[in-house]
Short mmCIF file of C-alpha atoms in Angstrom, two decimals:
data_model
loop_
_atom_site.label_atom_id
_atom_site.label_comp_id
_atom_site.label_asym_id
_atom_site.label_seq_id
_atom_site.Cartn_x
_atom_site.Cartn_y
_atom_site.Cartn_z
CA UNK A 397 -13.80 -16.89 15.12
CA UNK A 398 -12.42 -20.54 16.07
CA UNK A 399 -16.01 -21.70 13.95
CA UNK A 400 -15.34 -19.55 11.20
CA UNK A 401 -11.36 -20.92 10.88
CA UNK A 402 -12.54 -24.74 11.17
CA UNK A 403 -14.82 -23.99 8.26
CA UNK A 404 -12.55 -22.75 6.35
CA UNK A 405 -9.93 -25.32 6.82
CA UNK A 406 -13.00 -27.78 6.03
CA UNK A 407 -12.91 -26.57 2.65
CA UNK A 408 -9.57 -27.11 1.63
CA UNK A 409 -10.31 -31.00 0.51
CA UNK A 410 -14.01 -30.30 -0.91
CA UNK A 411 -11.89 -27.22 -2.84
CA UNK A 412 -9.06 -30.10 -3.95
CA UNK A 413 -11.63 -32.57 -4.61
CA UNK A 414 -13.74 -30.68 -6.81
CA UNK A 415 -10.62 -29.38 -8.48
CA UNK A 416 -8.60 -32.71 -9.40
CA UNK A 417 -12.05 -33.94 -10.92
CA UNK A 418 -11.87 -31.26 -13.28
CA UNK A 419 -8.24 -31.26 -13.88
CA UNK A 420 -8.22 -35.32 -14.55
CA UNK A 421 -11.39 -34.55 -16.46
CA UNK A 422 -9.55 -32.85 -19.05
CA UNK A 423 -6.88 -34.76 -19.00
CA UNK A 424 -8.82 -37.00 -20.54
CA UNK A 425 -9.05 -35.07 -23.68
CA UNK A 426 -5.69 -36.42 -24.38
CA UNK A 427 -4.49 -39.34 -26.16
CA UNK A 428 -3.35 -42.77 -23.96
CA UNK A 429 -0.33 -42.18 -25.62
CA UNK A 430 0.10 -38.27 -24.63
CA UNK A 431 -0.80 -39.45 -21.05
CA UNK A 432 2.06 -41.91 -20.96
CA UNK A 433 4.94 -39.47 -21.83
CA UNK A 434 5.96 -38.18 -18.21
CA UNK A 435 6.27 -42.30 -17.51
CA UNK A 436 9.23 -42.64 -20.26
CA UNK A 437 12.48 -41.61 -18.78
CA UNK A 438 14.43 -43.78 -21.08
CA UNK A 439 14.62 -44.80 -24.85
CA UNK A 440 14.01 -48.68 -23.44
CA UNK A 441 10.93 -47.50 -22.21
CA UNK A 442 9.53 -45.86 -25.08
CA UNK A 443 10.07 -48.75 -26.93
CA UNK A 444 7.22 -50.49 -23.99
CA UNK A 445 5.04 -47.74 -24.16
CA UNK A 446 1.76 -49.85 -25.04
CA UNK A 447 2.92 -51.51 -22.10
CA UNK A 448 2.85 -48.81 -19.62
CA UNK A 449 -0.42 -47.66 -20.95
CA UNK A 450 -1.42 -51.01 -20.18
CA UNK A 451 0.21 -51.31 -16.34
CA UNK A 452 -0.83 -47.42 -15.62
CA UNK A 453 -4.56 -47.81 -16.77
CA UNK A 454 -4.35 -45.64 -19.01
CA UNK A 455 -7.25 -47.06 -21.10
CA UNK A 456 -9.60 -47.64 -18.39
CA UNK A 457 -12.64 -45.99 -17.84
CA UNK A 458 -12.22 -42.58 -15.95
CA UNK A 459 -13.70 -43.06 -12.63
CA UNK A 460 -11.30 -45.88 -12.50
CA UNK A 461 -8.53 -43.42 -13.31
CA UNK A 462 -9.48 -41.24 -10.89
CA UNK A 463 -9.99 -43.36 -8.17
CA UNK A 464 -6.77 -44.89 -8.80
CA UNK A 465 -5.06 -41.30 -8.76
CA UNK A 466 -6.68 -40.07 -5.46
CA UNK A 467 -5.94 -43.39 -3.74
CA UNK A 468 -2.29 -43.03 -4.49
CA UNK A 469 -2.69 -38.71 -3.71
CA UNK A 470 -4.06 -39.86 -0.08
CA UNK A 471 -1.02 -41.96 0.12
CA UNK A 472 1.19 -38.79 -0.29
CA UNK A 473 1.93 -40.38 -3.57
CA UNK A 474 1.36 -37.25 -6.34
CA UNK A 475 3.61 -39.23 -9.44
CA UNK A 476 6.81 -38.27 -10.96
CA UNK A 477 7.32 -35.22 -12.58
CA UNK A 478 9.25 -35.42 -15.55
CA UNK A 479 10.29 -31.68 -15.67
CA UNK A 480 12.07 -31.91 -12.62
CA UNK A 481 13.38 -35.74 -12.61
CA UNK A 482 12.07 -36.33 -8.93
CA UNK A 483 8.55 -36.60 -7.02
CA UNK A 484 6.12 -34.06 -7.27
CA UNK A 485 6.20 -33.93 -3.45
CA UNK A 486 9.76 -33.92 -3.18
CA UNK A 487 10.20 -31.33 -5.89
CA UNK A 488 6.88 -29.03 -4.38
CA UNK A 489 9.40 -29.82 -1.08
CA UNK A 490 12.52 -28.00 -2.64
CA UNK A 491 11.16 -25.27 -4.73
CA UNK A 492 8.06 -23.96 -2.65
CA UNK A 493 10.63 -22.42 0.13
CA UNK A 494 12.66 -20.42 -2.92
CA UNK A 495 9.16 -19.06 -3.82
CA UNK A 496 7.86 -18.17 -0.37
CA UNK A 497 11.17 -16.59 0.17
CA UNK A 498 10.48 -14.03 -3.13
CA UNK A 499 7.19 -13.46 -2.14
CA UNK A 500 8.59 -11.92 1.57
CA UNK A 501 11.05 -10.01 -0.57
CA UNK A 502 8.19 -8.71 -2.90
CA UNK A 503 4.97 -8.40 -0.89
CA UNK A 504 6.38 -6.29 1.83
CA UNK A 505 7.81 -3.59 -0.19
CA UNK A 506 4.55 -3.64 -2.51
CA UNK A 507 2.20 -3.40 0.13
CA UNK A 508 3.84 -0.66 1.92
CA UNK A 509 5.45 1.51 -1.06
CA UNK A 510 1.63 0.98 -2.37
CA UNK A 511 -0.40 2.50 0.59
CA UNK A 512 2.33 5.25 0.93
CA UNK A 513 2.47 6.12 -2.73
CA UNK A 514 -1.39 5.95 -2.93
CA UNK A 515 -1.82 8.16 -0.01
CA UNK A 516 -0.06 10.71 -1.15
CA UNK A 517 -1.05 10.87 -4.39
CA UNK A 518 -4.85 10.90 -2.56
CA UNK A 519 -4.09 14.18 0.17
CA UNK A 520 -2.01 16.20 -2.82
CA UNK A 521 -5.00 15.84 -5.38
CA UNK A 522 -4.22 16.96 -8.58
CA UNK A 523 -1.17 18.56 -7.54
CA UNK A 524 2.06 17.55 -9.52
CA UNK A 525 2.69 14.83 -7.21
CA UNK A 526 -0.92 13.38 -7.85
CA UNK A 527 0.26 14.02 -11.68
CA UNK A 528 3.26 12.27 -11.57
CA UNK A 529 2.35 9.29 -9.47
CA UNK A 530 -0.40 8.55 -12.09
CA UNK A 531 1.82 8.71 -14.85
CA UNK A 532 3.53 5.97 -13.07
CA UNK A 533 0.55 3.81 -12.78
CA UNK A 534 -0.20 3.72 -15.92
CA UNK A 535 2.90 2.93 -16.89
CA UNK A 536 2.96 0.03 -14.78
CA UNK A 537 0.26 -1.24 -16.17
CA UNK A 538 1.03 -0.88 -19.88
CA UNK A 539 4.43 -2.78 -19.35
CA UNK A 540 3.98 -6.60 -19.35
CA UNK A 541 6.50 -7.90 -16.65
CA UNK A 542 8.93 -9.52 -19.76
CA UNK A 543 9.35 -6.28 -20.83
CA UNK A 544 10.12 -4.67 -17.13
CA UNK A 545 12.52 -8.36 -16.35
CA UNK A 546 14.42 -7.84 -19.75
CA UNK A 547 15.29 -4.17 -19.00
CA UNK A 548 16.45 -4.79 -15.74
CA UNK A 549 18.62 -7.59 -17.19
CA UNK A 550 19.76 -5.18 -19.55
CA UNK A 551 20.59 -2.37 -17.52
CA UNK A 552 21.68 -3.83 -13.86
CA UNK A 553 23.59 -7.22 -15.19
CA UNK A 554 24.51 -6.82 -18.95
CA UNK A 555 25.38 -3.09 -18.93
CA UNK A 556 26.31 -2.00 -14.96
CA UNK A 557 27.22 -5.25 -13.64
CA UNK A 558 25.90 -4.87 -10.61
CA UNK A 559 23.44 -7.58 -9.97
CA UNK A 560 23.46 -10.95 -10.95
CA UNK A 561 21.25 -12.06 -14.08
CA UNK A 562 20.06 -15.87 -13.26
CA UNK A 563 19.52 -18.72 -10.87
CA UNK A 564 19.60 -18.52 -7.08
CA UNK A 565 23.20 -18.52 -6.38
CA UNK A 566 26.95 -18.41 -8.30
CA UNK A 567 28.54 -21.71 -9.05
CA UNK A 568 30.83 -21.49 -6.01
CA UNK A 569 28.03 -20.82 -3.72
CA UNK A 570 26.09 -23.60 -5.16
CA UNK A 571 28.41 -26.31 -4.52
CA UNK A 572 29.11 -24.75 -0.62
CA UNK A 573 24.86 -25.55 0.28
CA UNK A 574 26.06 -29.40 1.01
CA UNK A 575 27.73 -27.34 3.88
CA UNK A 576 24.56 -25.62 5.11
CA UNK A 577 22.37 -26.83 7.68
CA UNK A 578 18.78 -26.37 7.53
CA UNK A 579 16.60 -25.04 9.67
CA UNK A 580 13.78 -22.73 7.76
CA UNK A 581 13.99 -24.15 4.20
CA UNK A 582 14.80 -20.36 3.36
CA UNK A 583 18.37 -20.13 2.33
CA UNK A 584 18.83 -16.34 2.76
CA UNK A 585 18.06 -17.42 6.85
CA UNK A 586 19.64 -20.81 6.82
CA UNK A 587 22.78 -19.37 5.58
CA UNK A 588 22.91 -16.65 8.31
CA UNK A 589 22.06 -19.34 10.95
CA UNK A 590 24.61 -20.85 9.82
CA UNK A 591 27.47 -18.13 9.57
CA UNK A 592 27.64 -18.27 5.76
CA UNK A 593 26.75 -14.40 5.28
CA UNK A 594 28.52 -14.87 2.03
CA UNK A 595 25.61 -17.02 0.68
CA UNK A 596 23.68 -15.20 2.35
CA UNK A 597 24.00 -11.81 0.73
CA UNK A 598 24.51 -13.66 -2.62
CA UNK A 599 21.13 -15.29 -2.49
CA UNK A 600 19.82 -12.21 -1.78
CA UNK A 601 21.30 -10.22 -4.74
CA UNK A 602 20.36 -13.30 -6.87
CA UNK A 603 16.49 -12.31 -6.04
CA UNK A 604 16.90 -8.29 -6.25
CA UNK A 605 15.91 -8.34 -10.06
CA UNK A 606 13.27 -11.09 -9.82
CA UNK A 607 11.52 -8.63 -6.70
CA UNK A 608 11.84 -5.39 -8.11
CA UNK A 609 10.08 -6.13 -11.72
CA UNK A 610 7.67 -7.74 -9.38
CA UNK A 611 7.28 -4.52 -7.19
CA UNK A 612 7.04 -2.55 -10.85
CA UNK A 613 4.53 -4.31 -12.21
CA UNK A 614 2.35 -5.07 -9.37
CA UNK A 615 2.60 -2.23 -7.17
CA UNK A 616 0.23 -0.41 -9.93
CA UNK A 617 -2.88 -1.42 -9.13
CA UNK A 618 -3.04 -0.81 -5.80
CA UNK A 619 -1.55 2.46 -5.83
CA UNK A 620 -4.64 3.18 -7.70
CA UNK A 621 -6.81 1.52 -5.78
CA UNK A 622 -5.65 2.68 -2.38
CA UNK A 623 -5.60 6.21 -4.01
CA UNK A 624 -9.48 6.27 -5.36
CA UNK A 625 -10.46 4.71 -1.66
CA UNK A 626 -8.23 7.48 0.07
CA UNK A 627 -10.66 9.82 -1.98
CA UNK A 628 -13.60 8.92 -1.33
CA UNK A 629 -12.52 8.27 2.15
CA UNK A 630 -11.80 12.15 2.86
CA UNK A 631 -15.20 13.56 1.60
CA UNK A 632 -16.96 10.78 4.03
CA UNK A 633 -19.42 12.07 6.79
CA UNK A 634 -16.76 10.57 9.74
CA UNK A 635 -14.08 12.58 8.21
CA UNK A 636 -15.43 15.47 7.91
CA UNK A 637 -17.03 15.19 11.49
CA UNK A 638 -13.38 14.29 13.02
CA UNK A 639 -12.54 17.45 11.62
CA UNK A 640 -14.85 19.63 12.85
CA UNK A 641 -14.04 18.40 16.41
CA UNK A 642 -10.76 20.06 16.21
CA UNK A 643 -8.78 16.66 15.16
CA UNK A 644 -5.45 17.09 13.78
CA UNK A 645 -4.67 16.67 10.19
CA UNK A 646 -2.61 13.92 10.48
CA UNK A 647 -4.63 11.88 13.13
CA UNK A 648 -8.05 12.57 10.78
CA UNK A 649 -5.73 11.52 7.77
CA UNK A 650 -3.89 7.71 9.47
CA UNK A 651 -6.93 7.33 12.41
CA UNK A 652 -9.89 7.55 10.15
CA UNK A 653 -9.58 8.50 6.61
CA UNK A 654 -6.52 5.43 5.69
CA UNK A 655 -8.02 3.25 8.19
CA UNK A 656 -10.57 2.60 6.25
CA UNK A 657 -9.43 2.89 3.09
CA UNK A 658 -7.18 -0.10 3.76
CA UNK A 659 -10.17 -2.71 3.83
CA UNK A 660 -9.89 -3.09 -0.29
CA UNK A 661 -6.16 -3.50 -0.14
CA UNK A 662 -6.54 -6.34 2.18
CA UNK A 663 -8.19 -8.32 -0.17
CA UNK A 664 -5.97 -6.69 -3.25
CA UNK A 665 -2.85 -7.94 -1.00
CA UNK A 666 -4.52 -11.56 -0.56
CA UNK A 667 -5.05 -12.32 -4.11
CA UNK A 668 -0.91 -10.33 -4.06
CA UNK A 669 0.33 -13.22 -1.93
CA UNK A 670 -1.71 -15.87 -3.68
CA UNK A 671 -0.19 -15.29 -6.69
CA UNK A 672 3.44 -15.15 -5.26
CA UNK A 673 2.82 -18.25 -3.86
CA UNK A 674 1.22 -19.98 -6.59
CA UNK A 675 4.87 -18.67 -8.88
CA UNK A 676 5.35 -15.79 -10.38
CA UNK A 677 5.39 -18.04 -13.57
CA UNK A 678 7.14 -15.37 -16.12
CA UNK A 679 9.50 -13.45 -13.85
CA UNK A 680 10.77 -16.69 -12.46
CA UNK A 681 10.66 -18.28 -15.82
CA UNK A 682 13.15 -14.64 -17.30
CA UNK A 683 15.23 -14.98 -14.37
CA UNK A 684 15.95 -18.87 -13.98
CA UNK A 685 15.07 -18.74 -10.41
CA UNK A 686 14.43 -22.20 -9.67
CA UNK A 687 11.05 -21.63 -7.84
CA UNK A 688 7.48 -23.08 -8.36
CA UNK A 689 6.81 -21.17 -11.42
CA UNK A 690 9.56 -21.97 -13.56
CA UNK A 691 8.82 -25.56 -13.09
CA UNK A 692 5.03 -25.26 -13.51
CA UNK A 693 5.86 -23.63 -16.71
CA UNK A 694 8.57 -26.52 -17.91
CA UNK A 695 5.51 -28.85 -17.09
CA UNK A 696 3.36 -27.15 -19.02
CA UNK A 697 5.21 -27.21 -22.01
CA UNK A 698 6.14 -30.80 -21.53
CA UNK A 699 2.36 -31.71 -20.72
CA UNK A 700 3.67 -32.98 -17.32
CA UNK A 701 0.26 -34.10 -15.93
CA UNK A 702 1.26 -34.65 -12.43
CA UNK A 703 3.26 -31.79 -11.79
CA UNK A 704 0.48 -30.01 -13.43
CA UNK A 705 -1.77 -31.50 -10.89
CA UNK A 706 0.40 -31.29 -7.77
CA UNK A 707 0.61 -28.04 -8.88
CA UNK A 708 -3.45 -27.61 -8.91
CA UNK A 709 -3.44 -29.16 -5.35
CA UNK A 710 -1.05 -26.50 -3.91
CA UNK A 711 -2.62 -23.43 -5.37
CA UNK A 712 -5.79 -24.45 -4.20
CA UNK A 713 -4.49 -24.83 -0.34
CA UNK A 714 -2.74 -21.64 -0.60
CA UNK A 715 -5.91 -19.91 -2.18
CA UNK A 716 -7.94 -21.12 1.08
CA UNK A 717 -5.50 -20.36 3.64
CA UNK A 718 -5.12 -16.97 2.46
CA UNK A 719 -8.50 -16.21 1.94
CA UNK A 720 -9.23 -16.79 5.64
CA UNK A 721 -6.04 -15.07 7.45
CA UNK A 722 -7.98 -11.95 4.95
CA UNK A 723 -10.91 -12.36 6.33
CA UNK A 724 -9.73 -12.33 9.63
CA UNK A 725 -7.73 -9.30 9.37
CA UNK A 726 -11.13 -7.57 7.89
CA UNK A 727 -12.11 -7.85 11.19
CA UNK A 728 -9.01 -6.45 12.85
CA UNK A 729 -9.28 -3.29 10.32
CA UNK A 730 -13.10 -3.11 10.65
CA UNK A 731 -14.68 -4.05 14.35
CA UNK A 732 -17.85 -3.86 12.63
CA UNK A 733 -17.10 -7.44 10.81
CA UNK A 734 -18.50 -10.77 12.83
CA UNK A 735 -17.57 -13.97 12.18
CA UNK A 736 -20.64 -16.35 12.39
#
C-alpha cells in the first residue's frame, strides 16, 4: 500500500504540470491587453498599461511565458488576484478553511442520510416508502440548486426569520474574530477553543442554508444509486446463501447485502468531497459565503487569470488526494482489492 500512496502523490505535479500548460495555453487566446487587466489596481496604472505589458512579458513568445509563470509558481509566488485584492496564496490561505468547513457540514449528513434513505427504499421495494423516496429523487434532480438556495432564502430568512441569509457571520461577530485565536483555521472550532460559543453557534447558523440546499440537491443521486446496488445486491448468490444458513435478516441485510453495495458510493462520495472542496461555486455564490467558490466565480467574471489558475492548481491536488484515500478505502470495504 505504502507503493501505491507514493505513486499517487507522484502524480500530483505531472497532474499540475500538464494542467497549467493547458490553462496558460488558452490564456493565450486572449489579447496582451485582456492579460494585463488583473495588473491595474489603479487609474495611474491604466494609463501605463503598454508598459506593464511590456515589464510582465506579455508579448513574448509562450514558452517564455510559461516558464516565467512556473518559475515564479515554484517560488510559492501564484500572482495577485484582483477579485480578492491580495495573493492568490494568501487568499487560497483564508478562504479554503471556510470551504473545508461546509464540506464537513454537508458530506456527512449526505453520505449517511443517502445510504439510509437508499436502503430503505431498496428492502421496502415498491412499497409506498420505495414510492415516496423516488418521488424525492427525482425531484432532487429536476431542481437546479438556485432554485432549492432561493427557496430556502425565502422561506427560513425572508419569511420565518429563523436563519440568517448571507456571509459567514453578523457584523458584531465579524469585528470580535481580531479577538480569536487560531488554531484549526475552522472558525466554528477556533471559536469554541477559544470560549466564544457565541461565534461559534453563529457561524454555524450562517452555514445551515448553504448545507442543506447542498444535502437537497446532492443527496439524489446516491440515494439512487445506493438503492439500484442494494437491489441487485439482495438477489446475489452470497445473499441468498447467507440466508439459507439460517442468518438473520438484519445481519444478511448490513453484513453482506449493504456491504457491498457501498463500493459505488465510495467513489460517488469521492467525486462528493471533490467538488465541496473545489467550491460549491453557485450555493456559495447565492449565499455570500466567502469560500473558494464565490471567489473563483468573481474571477471568472473578471477574467482573473491567476486566481483562475491558483484555482486550477488546487483542484487538481485535491482531485489526487482524494482519489487515493478512495482507493484505499476500496480495499477496506472489499479485501479482495490489492494494491500493486
Amino acid at each position: 500500500m505504502l507503493n501505491f500512496i507514493v505513486k499517487r502523490l507522484i502524480q500530483i505535479p505531472v497532474v499540475m504540470l500538464v494542467l497549467s500548460l493547458m490553462i496558460v495555453g488558452l490564456t493565450q487566446l486572449l489579447t496582451p491587453e485582456q492579460r494585463a487587466a488583473p495588473y491595474i489596481r489603479s487609474e495611474q496604472q491604466a494609463a501605463r498599461l503598454e508598459q506593464i505589458i511590456e515589464q510582465r512579458g506579455l508579448r513574448d513568445p509562450f514558452p517564455v511565458q510559461y516558464g516565467r509563470w512556473l518559475g515564479s509558481t515554484l517560488q510559492g509566488d501564484l500572482g495577485y488576484s484582483k477579485a480578492s485584492n491580495q495573493d492568490v496564496i494568501a487568499t487560497i490561505k483564508e478562504r479554503l478553511p471556510r470551504t473545508i468547513e461546509l464540506t464537513i457540514l454537508t458530506a456527512i449528513p449526505i453520505l449517511l442520510i443517502s445510504v439510509w434513505l437508499g436502503t430503505l427504499s431498496a428492502l421496502h421495494k415498491d412499497k409506498f416508502i420505495d414510492q415516496f423516496l423516488r418521488v424525492v429523487v427525482v425531484l432532487g434532480y429536476s431542481l437546479p440548486s438556485f432554485v432549492v438556495g432561493i427557496l430556502l432564502l425565502a422561506v427560513f430568512y425572508a419569511y420565518l426569520g429563523w436563519l440568517p441569509g448571507s456571509g459567514q457571520l453578523n457584523v458584531v461577530n465579524t469585528f470580535a474574530l481580531g479577538d480569536i485565536r487560531t488554531y484549526t483555521g475552522l472558525l466554528t472550532i477556533d471559536a469554541a477553543l477559544n470560549g466564544r460559543w457565541d461565534i461559534a453557534w453563529d457561524a454555524l447558523q450562517h452555514m445551515i442554508l448553504p448545507a442543506l440546499t447542498l444535502v437537497i440537491v446532492l443527496s439524489a443521486n446516491i440515494i439512487k444509486v445506493m438503492r439500484n446496488n442494494m437491489l441487485e445486491a439482495l438477489t446475489s448468490d452470497y445473499v441468498r446463501t447467507a440466508r439459507a444458513k439460517g442468518l438473520a435478516p438484519k445481519a444478511v441485510n448490513r453484513k453482506h447485502a449493504r456491504r457491498n453495495a457501498l463500493l459505488s458510493i465510495v467513489t460517488l462520495g469521492g467525486f462528493l468531497i471533490i467538488g465541496l472542496l473545489g467550491g460549491s461555486l453557485i450555493t456559495e455564490t447565492i449565499f455570500a459565503f466567502p469560500g473558494v467558490g464565490q471567489w473563483v466565480v468573481q474571477a471568472a467574471v473578471g477574467v482573473d487569470l491567476a486566481a483562475v489558475l491558483g484555482f486550477a492548481m488546487l483542484t487538481a491536488v485535491i482531485v489526487v488526494l482524494v482519489s487515493t484515500v478512495v482507493d484505499i478505502l476500496y480495499g477496506v470495504i472489499d479485501p479482495r482489492v490489492r494494491f500493486d
